[in-house]
XYZ file of C-alpha atoms in Angstrom:
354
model
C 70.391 100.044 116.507
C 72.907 103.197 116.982
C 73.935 104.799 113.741
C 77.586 105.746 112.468
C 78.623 107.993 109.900
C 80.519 106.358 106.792
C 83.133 107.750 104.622
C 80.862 109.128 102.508
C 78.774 111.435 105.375
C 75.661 109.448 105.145
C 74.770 107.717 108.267
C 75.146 103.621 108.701
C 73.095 101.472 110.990
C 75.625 99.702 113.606
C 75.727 96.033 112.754
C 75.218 93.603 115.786
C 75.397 90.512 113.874
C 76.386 88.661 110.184
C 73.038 89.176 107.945
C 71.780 85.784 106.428
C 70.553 85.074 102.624
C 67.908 83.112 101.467
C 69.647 82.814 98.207
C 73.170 82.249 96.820
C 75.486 85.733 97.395
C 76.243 85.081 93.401
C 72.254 85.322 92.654
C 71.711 87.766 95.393
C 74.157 90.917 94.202
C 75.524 91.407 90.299
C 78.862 91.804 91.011
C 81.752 91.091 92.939
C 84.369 93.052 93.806
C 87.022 90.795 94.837
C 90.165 91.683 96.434
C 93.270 89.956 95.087
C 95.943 88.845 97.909
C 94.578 86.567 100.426
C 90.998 86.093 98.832
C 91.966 84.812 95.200
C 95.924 84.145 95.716
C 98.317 84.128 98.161
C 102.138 84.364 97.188
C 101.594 84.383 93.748
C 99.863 81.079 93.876
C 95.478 80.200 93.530
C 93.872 79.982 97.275
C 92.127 76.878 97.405
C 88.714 76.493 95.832
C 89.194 80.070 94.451
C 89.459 79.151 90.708
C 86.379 76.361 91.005
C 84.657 79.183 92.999
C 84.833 81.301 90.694
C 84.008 80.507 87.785
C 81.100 78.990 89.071
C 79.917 82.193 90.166
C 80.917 83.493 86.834
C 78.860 80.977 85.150
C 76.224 81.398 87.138
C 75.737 85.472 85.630
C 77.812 87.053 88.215
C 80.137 89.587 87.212
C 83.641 89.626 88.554
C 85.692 92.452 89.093
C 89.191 92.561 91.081
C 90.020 95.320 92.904
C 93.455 96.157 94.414
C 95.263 98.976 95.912
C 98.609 97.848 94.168
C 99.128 100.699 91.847
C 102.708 98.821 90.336
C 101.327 96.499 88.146
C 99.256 97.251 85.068
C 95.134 95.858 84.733
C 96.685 93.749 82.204
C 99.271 92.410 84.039
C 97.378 91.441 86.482
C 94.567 89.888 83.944
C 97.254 88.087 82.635
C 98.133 86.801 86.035
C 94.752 85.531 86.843
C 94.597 84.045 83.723
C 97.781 81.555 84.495
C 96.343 80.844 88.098
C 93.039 79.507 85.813
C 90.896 82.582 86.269
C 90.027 84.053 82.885
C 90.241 88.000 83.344
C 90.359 90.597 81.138
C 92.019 94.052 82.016
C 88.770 96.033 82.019
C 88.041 93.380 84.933
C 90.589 94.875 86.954
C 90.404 98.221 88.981
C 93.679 99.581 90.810
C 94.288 102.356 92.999
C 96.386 103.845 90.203
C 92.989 104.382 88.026
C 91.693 105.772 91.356
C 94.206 108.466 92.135
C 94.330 109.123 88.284
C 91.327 110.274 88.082
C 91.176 112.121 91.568
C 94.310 114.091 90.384
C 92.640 114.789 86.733
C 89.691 116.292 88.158
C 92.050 118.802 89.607
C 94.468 120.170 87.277
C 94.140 120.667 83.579
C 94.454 117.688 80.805
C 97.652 117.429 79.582
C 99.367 118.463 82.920
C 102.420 117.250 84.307
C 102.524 115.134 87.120
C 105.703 113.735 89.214
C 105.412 109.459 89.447
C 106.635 108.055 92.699
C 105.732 104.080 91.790
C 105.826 101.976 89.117
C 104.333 101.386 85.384
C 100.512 101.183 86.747
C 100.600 104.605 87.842
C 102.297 105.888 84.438
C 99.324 103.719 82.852
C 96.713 105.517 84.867
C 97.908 108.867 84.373
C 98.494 108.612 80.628
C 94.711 107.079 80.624
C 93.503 110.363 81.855
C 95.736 112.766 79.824
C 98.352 113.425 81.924
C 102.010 113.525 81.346
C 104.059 111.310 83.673
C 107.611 112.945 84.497
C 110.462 111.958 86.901
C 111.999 115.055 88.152
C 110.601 117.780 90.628
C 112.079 120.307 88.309
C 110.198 119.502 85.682
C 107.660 121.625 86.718
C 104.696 119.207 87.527
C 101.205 120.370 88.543
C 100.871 117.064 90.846
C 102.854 114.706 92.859
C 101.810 111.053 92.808
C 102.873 108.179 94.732
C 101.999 104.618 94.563
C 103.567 101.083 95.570
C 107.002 101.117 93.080
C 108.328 97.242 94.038
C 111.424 97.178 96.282
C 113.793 98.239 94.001
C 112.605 101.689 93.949
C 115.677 104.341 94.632
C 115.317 106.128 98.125
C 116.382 109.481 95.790
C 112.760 109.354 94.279
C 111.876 109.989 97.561
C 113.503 113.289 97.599
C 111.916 114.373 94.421
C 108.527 113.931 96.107
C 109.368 116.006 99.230
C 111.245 118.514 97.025
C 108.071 118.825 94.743
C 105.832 118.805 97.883
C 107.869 121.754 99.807
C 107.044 123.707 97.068
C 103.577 123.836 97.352
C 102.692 121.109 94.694
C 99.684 118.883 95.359
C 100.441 115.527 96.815
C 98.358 112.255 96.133
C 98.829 108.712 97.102
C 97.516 105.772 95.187
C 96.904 104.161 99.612
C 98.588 104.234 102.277
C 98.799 100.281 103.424
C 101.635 100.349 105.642
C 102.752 96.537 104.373
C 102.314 94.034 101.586
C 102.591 90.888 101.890
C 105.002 88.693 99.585
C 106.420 85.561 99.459
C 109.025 85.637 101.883
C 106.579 87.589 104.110
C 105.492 90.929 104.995
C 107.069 94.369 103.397
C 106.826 97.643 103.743
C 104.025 99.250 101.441
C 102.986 102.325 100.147
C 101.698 103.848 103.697
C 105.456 103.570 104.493
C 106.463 105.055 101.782
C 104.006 108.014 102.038
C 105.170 108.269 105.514
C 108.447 109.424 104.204
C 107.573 112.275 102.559
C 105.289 113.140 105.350
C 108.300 113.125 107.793
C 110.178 115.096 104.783
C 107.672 117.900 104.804
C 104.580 117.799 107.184
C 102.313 118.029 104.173
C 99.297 115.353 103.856
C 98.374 113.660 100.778
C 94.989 113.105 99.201
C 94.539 109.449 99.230
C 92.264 107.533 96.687
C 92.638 103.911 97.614
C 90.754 101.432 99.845
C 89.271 101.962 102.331
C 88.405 105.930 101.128
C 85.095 106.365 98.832
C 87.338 107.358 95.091
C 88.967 103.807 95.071
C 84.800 102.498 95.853
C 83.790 105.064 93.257
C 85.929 104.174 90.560
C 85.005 100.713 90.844
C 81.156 101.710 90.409
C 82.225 103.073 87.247
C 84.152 101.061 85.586
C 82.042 97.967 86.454
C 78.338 99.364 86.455
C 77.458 97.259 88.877
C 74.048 98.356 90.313
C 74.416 95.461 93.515
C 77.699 94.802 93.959
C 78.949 92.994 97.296
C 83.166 93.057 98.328
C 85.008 90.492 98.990
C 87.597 90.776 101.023
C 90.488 89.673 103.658
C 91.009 92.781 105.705
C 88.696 94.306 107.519
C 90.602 97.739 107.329
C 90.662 97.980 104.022
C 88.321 95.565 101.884
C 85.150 95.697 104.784
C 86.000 99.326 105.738
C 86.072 100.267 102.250
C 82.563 98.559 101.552
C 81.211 100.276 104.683
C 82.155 103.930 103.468
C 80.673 103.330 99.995
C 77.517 101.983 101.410
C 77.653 98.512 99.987
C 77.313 94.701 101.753
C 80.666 92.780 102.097
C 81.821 89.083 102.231
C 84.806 88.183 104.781
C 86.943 85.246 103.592
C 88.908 83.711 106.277
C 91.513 83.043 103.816
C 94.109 85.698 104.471
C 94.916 88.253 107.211
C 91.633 88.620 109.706
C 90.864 85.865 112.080
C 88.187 84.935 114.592
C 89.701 87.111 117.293
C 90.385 90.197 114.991
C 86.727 90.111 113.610
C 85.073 89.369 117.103
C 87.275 92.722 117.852
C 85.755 94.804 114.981
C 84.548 98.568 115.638
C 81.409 98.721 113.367
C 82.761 100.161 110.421
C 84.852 96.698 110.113
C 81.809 94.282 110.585
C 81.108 92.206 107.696
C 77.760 91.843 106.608
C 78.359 87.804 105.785
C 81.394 85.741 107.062
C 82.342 82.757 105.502
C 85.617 80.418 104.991
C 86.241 81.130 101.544
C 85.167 81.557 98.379
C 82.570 78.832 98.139
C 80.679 81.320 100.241
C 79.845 83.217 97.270
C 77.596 80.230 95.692
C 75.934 79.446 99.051
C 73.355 80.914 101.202
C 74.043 82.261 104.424
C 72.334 81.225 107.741
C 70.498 83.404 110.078
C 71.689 84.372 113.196
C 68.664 84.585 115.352
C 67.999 85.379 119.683
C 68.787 88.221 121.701
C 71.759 89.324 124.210
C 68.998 88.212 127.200
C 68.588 84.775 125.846
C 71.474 83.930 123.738
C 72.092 84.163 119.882
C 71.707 81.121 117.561
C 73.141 79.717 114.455
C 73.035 76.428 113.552
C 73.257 74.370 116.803
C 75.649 76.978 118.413
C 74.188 79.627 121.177
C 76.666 82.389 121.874
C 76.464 84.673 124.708
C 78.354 86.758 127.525
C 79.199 85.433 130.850
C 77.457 86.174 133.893
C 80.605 87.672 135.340
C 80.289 89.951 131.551
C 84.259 89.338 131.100
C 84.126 86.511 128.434
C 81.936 85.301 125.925
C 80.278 82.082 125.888
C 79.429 79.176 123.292
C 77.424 76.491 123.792
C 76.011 73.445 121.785
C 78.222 72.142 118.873
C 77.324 71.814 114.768
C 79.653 73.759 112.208
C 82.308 76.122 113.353
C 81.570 78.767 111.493
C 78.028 78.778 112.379
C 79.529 78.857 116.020
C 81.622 82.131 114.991
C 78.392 83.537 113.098
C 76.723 83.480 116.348
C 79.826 85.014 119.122
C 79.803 87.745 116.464
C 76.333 88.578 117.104
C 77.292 88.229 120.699
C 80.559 89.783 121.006
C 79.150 93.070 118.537
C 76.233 93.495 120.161
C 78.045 93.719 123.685
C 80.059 96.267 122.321
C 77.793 98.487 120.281
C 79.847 101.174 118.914
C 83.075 100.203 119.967
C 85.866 96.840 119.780
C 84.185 94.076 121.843
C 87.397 93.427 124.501
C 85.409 90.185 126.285
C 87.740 87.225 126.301
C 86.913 85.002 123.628
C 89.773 82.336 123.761
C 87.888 79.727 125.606
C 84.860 79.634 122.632
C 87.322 80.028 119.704
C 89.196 76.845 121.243
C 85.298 75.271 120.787
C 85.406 75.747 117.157
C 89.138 74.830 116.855
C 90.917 78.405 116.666
């Protein structure tokens, strides 16, 4: 196998196909660290079998951790949320890109510094968490900016403090740089977009903690301890990207953003090690995916291959779908090696009822 370079510099083996387990994920690793939106909720409200999922897993010894790059709400707000949707959480499970850049920006400038907040009440959390000293006005003489998601009420003016603060020469962070959140009534503008504005403003570039970079992976590793911890995730940018750079496995749930198409598409650094439909693939083992790009791969009773033309990818045999896209995901990443697989795969998806 070819080898890529994660965010971290160490070098990755390309993956060419979803690993299998012997054993339940939730015996296999310690802990997991679950992304939020699209994985355990989805406007505001439990995905199914996430809450049964759960705390079987919990049950079971795992630990659970939930990780977002929202840096507006507080770890206890969002405990508190998970608690109403029936998922028992404390605020020490919860690690935000707020605690991330917090502690990025403390280990530059002295304790007690100022720092201009461009977000909401998780990032004033954060900062005061670290010994820093929040403050709203570039002329307040702050030793850092910060910016992080600040809800859609947040004034275009505090905009302007950032860029005034940034021409200046003071250090700029961001809590991510998602371009979009999703909500309720659909998809927003996030804090990439936001970031972008003061980028236009000035032409400076920010030091970013959140997912996918390694200080959001870090400061999960210590806050949670956990020695074999596997992500879960709904975005392959982000949640599988993010487990990639930090060196760890990673569990796609096909219960938010990705699809069949996107992850047939992935580049390597966005290849899941399992794939599964939801949560319930946490207290399950996972199948191998045996065979060869000569002979066909198998899962299940699927075989996946390439067609002889080498324009479209091929599924034959029948048994459970995702077993079927288990085994085109050996086919289609194998094909493509170290770059997006492009082959056609609308004619197997259709097979398996996408």
């Amino acid at each position: 196998m070819a080898q890529q370079q994660g965010g971290d510099g160490r070098t990755r083996t390309t993956r060419t196909r979803p690993s299998g387990s012997g054993t339940a994920l939730s015996e296999a690793y310690d802990t997991a660290l679950l992304d939020l939106d699209g994985v355990v909720y989805a406007g505001g409200e439990a995905i199914a079998y996430a809450v049964d999922a759960l705390e079987a897993a919990r049950a079971g010894g795992m630990h659970l951790a939930y990780v977002t790059n929202n840096a507006l709400r507080t770890p206890a707000a969002v405990a508190a949320h998970l608690t109403e949707l029936g998922v028992p959480a404390e605020a020490t499970d919860v690690v935000t890109s707020a605690q991330a850049v917090a502690r990025l920006i403390a280990e530059q400038v002295p304790q007690g510094s100022r720092v201009l907040v461009i977000g909401g009440e998780g990032l004033r959390v954060a900062l005061r968490e670290r010994g820093l000293v929040p403050v709203e006005s570039a002329d307040d003489e702050p030793a850092a900016v910060v910016q992080g998601y600040g809800g859609p009420e947040l004034p275009w003016g505090r905009f302007a403090e950032a860029s005034y603060a940034v021409a200046r020469g003071v250090p700029w962070f961001a809590s991510n740089t998602d371009l979009t959140i999703p909500g309720p009534r659909g998809i927003a503008p996030g804090n990439g977009a936001a970031v972008e504005v003061v980028r236009i403003a000035t032409g400076a570039e920010p030091q970013v903690a959140g997912k996918p970079l390694t200080p959001m992976h870090r400061e999960t590793i210590l806050r949670t301890g956990a020695e074999r911890p596997l992500v879960v995730g709904d975005r392959l940018d982000t949640d599988i990207e993010g487990a990639f750079n930090g060196g760890v496995d990673s569990l796609l749930v096909l219960t938010g953003v990705t699809d069949p198409a996107r992850l047939l598409a992935a580049v390597p650094e966005h290849r899941p090690t399992y794939v599964d439909a939801d949560l319930r693939g946490l207290l399950t083992g996972q199948p191998e995916v045996t065979g060869t790009a000569a002979d066909g791969f198998e899962c299940g009773g699927w075989t996946a291959s390439v067609s002889g033309g080498g324009g479209a990818l091929v599924l034959d045999g029948e048994g459970e779908a995702l077993d079927g896209l288990r085994a085109l995901c050996a086919a289609a990443w194998t094909q493509a090696g170290a770059e997006a697989c492009v082959l056609d795969a609308g004619k197997a998806l259709a097979r398996l009822g996408w």
